[in-house]
mmCIF file of C-alpha atoms in Angstrom:
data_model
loop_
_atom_site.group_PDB
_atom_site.id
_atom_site.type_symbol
_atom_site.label_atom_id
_atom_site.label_comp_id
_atom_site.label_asym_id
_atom_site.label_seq_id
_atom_site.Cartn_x
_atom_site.Cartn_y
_atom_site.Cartn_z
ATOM 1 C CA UNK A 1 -10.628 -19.425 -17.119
ATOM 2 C CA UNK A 2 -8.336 -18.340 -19.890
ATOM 3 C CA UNK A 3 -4.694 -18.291 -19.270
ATOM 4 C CA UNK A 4 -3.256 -14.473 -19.242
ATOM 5 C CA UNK A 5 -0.581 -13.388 -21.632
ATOM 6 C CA UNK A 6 -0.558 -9.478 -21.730
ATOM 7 C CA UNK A 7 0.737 -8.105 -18.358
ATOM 8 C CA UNK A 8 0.736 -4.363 -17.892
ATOM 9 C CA UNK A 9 4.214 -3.452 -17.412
ATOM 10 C CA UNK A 10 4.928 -5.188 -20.963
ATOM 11 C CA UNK A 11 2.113 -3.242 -22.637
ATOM 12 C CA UNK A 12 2.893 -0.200 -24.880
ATOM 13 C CA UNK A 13 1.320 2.091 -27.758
ATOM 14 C CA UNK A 14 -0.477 0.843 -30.560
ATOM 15 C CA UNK A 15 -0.584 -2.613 -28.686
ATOM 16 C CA UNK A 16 -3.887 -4.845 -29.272
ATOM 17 C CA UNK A 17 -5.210 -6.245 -26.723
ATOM 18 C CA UNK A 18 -6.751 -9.131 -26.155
ATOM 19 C CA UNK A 19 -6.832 -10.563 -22.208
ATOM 20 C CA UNK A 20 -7.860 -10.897 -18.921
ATOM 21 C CA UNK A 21 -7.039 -8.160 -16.329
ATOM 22 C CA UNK A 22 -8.981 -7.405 -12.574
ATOM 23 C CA UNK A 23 -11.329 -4.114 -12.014
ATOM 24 C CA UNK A 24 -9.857 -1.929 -9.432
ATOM 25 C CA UNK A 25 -12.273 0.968 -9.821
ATOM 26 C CA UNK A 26 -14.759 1.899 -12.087
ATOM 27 C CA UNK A 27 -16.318 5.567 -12.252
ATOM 28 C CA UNK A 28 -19.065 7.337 -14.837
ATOM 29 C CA UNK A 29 -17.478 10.614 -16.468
ATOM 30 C CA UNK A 30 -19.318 13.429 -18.272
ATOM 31 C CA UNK A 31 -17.592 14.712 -21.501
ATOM 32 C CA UNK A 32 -17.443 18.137 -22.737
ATOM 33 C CA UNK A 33 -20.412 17.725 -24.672
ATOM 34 C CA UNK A 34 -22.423 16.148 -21.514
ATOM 35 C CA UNK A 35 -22.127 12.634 -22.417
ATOM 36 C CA UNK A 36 -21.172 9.866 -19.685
ATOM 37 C CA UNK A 37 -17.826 8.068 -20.958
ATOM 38 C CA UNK A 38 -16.558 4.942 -18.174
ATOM 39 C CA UNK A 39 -13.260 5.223 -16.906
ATOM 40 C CA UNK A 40 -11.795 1.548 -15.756
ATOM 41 C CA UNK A 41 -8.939 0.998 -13.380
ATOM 42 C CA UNK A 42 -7.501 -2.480 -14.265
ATOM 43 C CA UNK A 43 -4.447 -4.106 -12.670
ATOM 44 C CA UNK A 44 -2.631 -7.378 -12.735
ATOM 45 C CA UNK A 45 0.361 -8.725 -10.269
ATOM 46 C CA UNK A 46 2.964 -6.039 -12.303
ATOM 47 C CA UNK A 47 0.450 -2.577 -12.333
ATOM 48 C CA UNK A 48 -2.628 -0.676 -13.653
ATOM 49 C CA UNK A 49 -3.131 1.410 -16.214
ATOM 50 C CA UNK A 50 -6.764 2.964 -16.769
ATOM 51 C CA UNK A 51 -9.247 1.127 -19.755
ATOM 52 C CA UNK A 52 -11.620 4.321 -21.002
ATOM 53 C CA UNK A 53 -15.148 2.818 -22.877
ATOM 54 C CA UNK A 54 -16.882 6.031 -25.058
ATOM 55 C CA UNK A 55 -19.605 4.306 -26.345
ATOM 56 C CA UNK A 56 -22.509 2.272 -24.263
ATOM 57 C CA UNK A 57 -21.128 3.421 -21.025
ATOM 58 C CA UNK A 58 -24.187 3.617 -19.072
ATOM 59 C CA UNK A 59 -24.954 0.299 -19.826
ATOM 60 C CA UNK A 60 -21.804 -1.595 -19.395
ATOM 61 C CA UNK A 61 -21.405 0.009 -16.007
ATOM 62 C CA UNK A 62 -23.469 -2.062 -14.493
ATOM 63 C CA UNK A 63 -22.452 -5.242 -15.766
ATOM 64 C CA UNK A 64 -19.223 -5.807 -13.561
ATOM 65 C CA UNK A 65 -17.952 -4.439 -9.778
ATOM 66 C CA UNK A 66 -14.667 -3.774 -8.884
ATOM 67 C CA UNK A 67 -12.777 -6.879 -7.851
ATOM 68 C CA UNK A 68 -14.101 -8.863 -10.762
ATOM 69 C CA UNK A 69 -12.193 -10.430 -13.409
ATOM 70 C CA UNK A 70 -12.983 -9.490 -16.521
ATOM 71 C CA UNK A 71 -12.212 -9.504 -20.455
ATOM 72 C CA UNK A 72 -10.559 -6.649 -22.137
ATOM 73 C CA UNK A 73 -10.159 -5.890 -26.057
ATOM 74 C CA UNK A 74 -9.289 -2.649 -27.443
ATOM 75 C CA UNK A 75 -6.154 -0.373 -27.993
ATOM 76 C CA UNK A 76 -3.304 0.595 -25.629
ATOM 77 C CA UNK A 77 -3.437 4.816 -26.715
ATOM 78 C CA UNK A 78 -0.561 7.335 -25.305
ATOM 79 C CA UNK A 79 -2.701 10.552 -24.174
ATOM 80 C CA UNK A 80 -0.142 13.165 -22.828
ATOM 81 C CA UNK A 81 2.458 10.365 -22.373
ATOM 82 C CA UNK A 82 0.354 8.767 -20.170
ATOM 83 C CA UNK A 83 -1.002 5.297 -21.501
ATOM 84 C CA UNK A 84 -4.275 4.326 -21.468
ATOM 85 C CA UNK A 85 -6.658 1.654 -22.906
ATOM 86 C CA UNK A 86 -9.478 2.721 -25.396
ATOM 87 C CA UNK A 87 -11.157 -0.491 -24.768
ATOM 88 C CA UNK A 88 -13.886 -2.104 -27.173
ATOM 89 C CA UNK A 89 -15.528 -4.568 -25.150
ATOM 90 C CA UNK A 90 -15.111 -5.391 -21.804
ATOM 91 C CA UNK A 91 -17.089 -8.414 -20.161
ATOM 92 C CA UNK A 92 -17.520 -10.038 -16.913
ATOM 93 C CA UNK A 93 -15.756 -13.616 -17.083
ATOM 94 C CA UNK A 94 -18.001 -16.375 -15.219
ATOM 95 C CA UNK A 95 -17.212 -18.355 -11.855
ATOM 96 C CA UNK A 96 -14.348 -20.573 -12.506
ATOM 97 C CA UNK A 97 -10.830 -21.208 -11.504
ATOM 98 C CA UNK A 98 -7.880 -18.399 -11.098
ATOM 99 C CA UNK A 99 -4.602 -18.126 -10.989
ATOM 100 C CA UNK A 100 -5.001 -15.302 -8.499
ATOM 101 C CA UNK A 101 -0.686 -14.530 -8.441
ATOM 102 C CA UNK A 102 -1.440 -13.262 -12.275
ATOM 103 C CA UNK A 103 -3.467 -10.177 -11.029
ATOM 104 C CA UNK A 104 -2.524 -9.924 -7.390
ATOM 105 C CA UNK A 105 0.784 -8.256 -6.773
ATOM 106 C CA UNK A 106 2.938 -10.062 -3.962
ATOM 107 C CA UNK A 107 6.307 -9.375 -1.760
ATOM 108 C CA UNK A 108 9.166 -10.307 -3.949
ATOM 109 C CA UNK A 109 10.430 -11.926 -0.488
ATOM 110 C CA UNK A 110 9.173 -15.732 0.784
ATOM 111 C CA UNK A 111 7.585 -15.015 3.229
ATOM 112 C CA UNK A 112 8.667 -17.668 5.329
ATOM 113 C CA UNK A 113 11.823 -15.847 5.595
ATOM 114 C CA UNK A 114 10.155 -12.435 6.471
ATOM 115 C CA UNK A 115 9.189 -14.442 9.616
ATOM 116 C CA UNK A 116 11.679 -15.806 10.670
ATOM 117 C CA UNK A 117 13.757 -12.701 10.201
ATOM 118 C CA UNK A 118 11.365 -11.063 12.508
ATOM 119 C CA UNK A 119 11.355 -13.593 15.215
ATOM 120 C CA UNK A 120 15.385 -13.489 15.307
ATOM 121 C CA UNK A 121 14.371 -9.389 15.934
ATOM 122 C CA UNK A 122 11.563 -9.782 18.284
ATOM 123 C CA UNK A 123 13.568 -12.328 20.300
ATOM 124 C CA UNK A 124 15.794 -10.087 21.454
ATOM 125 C CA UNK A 125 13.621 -8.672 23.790
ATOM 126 C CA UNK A 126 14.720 -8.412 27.363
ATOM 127 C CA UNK A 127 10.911 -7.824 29.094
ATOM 128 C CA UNK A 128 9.870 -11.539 29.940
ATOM 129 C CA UNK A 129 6.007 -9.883 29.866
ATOM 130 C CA UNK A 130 6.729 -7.982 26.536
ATOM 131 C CA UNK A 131 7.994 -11.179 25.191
ATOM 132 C CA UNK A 132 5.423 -13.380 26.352
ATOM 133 C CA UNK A 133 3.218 -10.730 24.804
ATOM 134 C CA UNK A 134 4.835 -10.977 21.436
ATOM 135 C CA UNK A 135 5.393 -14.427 21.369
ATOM 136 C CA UNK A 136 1.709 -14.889 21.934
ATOM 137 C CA UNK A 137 0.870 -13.973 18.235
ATOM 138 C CA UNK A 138 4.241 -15.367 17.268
ATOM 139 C CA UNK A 139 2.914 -19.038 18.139
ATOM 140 C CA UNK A 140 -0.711 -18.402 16.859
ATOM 141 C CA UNK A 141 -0.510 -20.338 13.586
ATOM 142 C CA UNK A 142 -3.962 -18.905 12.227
ATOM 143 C CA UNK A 143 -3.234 -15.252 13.053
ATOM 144 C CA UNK A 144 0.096 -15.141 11.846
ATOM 145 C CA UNK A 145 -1.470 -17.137 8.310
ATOM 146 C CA UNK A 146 -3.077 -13.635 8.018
ATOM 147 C CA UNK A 147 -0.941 -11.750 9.248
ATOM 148 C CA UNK A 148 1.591 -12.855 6.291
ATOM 149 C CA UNK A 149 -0.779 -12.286 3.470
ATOM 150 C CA UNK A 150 -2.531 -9.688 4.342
ATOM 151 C CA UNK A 151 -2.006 -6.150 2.498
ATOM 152 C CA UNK A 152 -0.242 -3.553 4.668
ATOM 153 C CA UNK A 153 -3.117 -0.327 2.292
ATOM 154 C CA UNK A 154 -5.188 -1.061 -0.322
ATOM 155 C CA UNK A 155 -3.374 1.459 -2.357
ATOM 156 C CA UNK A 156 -0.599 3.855 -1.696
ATOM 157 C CA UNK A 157 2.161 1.510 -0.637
ATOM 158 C CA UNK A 158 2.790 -2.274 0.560
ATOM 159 C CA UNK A 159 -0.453 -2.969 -1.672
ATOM 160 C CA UNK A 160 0.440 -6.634 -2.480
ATOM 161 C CA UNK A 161 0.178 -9.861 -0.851
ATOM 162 C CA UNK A 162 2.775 -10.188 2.293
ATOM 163 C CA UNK A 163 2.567 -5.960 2.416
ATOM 164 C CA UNK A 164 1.485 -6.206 5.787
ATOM 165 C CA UNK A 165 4.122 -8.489 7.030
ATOM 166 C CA UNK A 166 7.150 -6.557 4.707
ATOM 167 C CA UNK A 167 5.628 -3.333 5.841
ATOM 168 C CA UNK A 168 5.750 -4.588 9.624
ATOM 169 C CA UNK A 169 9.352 -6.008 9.123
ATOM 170 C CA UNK A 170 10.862 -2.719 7.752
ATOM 171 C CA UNK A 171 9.077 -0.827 10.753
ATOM 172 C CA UNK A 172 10.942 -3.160 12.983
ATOM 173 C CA UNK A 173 14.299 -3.272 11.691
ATOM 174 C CA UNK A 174 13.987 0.961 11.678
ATOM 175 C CA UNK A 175 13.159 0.696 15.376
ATOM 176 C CA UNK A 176 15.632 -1.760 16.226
ATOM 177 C CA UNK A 177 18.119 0.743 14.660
ATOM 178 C CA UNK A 178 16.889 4.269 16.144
ATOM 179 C CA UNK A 179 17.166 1.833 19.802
ATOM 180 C CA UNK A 180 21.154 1.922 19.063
ATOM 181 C CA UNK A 181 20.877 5.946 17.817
ATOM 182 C CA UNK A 182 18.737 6.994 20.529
ATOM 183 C CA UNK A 183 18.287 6.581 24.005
ATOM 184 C CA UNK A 184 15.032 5.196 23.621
ATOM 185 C CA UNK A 185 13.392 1.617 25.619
ATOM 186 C CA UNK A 186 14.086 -0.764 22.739
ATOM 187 C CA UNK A 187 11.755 -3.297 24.226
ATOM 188 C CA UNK A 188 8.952 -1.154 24.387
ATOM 189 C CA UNK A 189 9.676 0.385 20.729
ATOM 190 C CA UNK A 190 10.344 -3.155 19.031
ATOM 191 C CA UNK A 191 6.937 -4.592 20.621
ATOM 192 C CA UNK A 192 5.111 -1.402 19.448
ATOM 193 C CA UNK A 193 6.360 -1.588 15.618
ATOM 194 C CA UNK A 194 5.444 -5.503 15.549
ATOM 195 C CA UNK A 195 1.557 -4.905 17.107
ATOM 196 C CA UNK A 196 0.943 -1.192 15.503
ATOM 197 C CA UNK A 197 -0.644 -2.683 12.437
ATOM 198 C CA UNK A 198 -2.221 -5.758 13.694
ATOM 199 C CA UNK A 199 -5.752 -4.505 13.031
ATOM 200 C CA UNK A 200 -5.547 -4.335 9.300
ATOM 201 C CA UNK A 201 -5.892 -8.230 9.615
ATOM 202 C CA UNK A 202 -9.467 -7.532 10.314
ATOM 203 C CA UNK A 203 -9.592 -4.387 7.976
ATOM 204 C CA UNK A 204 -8.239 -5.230 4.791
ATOM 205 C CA UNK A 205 -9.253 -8.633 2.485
ATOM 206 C CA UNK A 206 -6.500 -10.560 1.042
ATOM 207 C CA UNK A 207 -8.993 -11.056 -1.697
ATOM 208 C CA UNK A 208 -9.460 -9.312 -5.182
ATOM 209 C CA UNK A 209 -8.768 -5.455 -4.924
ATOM 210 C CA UNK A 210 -7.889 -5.275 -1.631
ATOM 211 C CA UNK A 211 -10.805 -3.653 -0.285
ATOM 212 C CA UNK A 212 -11.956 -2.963 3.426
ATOM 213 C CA UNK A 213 -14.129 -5.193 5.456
ATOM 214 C CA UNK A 214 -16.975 -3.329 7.490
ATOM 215 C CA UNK A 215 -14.931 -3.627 10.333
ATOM 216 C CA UNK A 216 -12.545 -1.855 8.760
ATOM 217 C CA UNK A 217 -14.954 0.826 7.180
ATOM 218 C CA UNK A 218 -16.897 1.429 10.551
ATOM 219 C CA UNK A 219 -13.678 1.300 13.146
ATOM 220 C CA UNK A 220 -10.364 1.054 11.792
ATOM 221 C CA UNK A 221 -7.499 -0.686 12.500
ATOM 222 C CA UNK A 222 -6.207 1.307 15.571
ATOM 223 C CA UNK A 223 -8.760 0.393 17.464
ATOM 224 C CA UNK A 224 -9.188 -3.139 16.301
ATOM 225 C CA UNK A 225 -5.445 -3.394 16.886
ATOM 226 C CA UNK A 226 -5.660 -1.996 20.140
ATOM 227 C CA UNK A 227 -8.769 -4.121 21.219
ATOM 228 C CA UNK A 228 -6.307 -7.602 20.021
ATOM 229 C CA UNK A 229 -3.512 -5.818 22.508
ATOM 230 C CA UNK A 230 -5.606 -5.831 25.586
ATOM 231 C CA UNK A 231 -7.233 -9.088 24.780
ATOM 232 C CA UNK A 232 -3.756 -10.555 24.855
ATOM 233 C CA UNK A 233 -1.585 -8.748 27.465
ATOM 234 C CA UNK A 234 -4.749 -9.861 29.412
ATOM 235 C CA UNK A 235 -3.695 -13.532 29.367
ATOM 236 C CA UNK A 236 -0.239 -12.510 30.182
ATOM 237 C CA UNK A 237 0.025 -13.239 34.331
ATOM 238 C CA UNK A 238 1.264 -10.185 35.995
ATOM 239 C CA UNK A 239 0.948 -7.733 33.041
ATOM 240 C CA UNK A 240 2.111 -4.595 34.248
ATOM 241 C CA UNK A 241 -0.761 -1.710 33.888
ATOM 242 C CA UNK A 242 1.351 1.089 32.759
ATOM 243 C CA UNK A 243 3.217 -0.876 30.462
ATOM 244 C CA UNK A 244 -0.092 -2.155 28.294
ATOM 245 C CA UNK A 245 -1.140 1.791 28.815
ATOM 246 C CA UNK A 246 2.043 2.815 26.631
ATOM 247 C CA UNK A 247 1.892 0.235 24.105
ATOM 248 C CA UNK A 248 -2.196 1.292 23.828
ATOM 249 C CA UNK A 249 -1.094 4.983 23.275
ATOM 250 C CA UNK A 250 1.660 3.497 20.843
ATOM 251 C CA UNK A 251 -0.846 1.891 18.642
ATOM 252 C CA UNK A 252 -3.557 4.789 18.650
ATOM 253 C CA UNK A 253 -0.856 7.296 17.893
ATOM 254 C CA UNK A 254 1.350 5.864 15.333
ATOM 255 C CA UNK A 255 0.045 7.856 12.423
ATOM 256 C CA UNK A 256 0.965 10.822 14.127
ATOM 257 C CA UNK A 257 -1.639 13.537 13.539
ATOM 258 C CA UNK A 258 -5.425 13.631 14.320
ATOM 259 C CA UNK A 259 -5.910 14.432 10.723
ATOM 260 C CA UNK A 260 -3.967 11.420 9.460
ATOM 261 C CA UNK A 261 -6.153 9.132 11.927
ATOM 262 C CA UNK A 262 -4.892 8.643 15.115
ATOM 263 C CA UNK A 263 -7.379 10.012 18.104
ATOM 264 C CA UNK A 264 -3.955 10.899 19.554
ATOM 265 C CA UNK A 265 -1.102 12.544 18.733
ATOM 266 C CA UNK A 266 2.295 10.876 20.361
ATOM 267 C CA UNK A 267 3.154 11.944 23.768
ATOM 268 C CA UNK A 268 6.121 9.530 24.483
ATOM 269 C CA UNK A 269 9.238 9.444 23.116
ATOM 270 C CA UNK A 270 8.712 5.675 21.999
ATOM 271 C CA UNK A 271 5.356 6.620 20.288
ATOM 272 C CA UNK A 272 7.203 9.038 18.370
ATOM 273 C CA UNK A 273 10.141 7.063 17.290
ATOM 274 C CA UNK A 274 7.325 4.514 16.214
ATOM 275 C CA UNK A 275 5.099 7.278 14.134
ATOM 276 C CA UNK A 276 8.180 8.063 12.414
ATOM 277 C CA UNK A 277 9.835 4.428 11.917
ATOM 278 C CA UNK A 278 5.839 3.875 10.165
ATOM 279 C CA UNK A 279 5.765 7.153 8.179
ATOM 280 C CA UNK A 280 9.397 6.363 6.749
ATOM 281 C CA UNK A 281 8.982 3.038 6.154
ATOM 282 C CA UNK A 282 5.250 3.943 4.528
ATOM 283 C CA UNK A 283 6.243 7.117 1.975
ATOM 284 C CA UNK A 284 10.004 5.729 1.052
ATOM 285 C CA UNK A 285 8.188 2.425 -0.166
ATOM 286 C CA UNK A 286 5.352 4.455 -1.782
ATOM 287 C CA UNK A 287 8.321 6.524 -3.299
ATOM 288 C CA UNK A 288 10.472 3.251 -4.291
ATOM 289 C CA UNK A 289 7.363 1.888 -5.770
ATOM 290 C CA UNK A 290 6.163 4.278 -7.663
ATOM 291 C CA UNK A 291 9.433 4.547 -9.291
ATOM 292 C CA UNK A 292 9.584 1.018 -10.391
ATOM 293 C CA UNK A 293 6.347 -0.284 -11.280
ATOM 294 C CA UNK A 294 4.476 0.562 -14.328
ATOM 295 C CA UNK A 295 2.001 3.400 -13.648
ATOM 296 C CA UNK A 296 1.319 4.209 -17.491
ATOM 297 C CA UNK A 297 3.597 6.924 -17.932
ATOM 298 C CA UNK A 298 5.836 6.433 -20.798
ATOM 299 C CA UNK A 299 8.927 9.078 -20.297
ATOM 300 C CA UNK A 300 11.167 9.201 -17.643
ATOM 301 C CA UNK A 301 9.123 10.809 -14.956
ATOM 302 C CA UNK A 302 6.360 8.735 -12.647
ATOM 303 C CA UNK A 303 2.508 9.725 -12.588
ATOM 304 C CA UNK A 304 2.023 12.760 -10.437
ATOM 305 C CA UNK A 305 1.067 11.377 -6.706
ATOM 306 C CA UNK A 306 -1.080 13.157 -4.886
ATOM 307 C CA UNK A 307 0.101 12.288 -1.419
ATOM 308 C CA UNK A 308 4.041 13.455 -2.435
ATOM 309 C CA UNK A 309 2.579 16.522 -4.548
ATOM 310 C CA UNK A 310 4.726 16.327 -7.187
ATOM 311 C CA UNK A 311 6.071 13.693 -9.664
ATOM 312 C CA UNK A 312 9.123 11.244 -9.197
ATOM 313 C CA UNK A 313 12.629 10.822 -11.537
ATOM 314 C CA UNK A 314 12.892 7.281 -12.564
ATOM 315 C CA UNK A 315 15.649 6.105 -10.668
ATOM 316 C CA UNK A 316 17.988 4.243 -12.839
ATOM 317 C CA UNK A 317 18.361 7.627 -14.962
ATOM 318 C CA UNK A 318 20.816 8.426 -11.820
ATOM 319 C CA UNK A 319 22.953 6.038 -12.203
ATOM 320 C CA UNK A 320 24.750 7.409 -15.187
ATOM 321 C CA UNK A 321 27.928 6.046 -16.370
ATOM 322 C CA UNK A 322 29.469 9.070 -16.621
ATOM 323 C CA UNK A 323 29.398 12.774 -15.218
ATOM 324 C CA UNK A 324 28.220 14.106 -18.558
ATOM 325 C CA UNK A 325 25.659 11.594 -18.830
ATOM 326 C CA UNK A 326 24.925 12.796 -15.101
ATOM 327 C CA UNK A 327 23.804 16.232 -16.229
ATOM 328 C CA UNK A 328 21.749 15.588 -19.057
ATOM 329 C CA UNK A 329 18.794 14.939 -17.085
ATOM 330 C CA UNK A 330 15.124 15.638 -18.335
ATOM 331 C CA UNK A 331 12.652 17.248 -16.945
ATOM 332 C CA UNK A 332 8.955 16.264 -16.314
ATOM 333 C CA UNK A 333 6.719 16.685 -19.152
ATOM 334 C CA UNK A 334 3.232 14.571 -17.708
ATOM 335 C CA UNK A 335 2.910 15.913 -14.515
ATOM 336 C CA UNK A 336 2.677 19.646 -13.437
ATOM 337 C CA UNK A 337 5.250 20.715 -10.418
ATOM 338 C CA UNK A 338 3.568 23.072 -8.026
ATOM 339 C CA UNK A 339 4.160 26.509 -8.590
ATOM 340 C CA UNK A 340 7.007 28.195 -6.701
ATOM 341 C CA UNK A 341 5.160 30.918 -4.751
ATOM 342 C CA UNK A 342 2.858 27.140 -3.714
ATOM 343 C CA UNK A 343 5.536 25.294 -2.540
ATOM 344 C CA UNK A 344 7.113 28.272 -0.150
ATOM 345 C CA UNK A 345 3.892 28.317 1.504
ATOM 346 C CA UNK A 346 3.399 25.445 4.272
ATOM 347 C CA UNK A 347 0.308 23.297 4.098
ATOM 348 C CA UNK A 348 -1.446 21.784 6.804
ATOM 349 C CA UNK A 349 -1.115 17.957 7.217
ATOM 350 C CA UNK A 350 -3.673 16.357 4.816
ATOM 351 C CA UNK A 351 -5.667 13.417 5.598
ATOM 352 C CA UNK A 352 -3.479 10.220 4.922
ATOM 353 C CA UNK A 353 -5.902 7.501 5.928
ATOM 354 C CA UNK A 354 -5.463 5.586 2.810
ATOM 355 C CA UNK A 355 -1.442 5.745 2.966
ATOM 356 C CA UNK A 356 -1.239 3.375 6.599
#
């Protein structure tokens, strides 16, 4: 297996390139003239930037899936501001070897310190049944071996190896927080943000792409999550029957609305203080990384994303030196805002599956 030398984020106009990258998503496109071009969504461990192939397209599509390595040549091209790849040959590289951290994105954090950070949290909990509950994955060295590389989405934020466990930690630390805020059960609201994502162990692959697992296409991680609960607190002596009833209702409610997922919608104050503690944890990371990583755009606004509605300001163009410098901000050019009369009308909830 070659060794890889272009990375995405470093990649700019006019650059040649030569290299190895992994297929995210491929997709046949007709042109204006009724011609099929492929469009190629390739990614490393620092972004992705989209590989378009004009000629032979209906016969290269079938030559690689996504989550294959493959090997790039062609031109990095600026369409719009947006940077893309008009790529020349792309080919599926044989069997062999890889260096997997060059195309899979992963927690800047050790993640031997994300867990033990957690278990300082967790062990704060007063409930001896709670805590036997929690320490019960705690202790299981094979679950919580997934559990820390696992992807918290395939896509829209925590997308990287450790997501699941970083994503889980934030949720946590929020909770632990809104317990001092709010007059809330902190036992019952910690416990709930460590076991609301468990499922996605058994929904998600740690492998190339980060796809779902038929388990994860056909049920979903609520359930699966709250089928591991029960299977637990049922080893637990003396687990008391309301108690696994809340935290069952915690998990199958956390996203919040039936049209984001959940077959319930919160009905206790804890559930509620966990939907949110997900969401904000969820959207301010999508937000943070969207920001930071490189998404193709070459100006000082992000890629439009869909589940915001509307484009993101670089961040470090806020922290001018000086109040002049402050105010000479610029506006989007990429990505189109909403229209006015748009944005002063409410929308319904859209579905969000993807996002948790």
């Amino acid at each position: 297996m070659p060794a890889k030398n272009q990375f995405i984020a470093k990649l700019h106009e006019d650059t040649e390139l030569h290299d190895t990258f992994l297929v995210l998503q491929k997709q046949l496109s007709p042109t204006r003239q009724g011609r099929n071009y492929l469009r190629v969504t390739l990614g490393d461990k620092t972004g992705q930037l989209e590989a378009r192939v004009w000629e032979g397209a209906e016969e290269l599509v079938n030559r690689f899936d996504a989550g294959d390595l493959v090997y790039v040549t062609g031109m990095v091209t600026s369409y719009n501001g947006v940077l893309q790849i008009k790529a020349q040959f792309i080919e599926k590289l044989p069997e062999g070897k890889v260096e997997w951290a060059d195309y899979l994105p992963s927690s800047s954090r050790p993640a031997q310190e994300m867990v033990a950070e957690l278990r300082s949290l967790l062990g704060t909990i007063a409930n001896p049944h709670l805590l036997a509950l929690v320490n019960s994955f705690l202790e299981d060295a094979p679950f919580m071996e997934r559990f820390s590389v696992t992807p918290a989405a395939k896509g829209m934020h925590h997308a990287f190896v450790g997501g699941l466990l970083e994503h889980t930690l934030g949720v946590v630390k929020i909770s632990s927080a809104m317990s001092v805020l709010y007059p809330v059960s902190r036992d019952a609201l910690l416990t709930g943000a460590f076991l609301h994502d468990i499922g996605k162990i058994e929904e998600l692959t740690a492998s190339a792409g980060f796809d779902y697992t038929m388990e994860g296409k056909l049920i979903g991680h609520l359930i699966i999550g709250r089928d591991m609960l029960k299977e637990r607190a049922a080893k637990v002596p003396g687990f008391p029957e309301n108690l696994l009833l809340h935290l069952e209702h915690m998990i199958l409610s956390h996203h919040g609305e039936l049209e984001w997922g959940s077959p319930k919608r919160p009905k206790t104050v804890e559930s509620l203080a966990l939907h949110l503690a997900d969401n904000l944890d969820a959207k301010l990371m999508a937000a943070i990384e969207s920001v930071s990583k490189s998404d193709g755009m070459s100006g000082d606004w992000t890629a439009f994303l869909k589940i915001f509605d509307r484009p993101f300001l670089r961040s470090s163009l806020l922290e001018a030196d000086s109040p002049d410098k402050a105010k000479k901000l610029p506006t989007p050019k990429a990505a189109k805002e909403p229209a006015k009369e748009q944005e002063q009308q409410p929308k319904p909830p859209s579905p969000q599956r993807t996002l948790f």
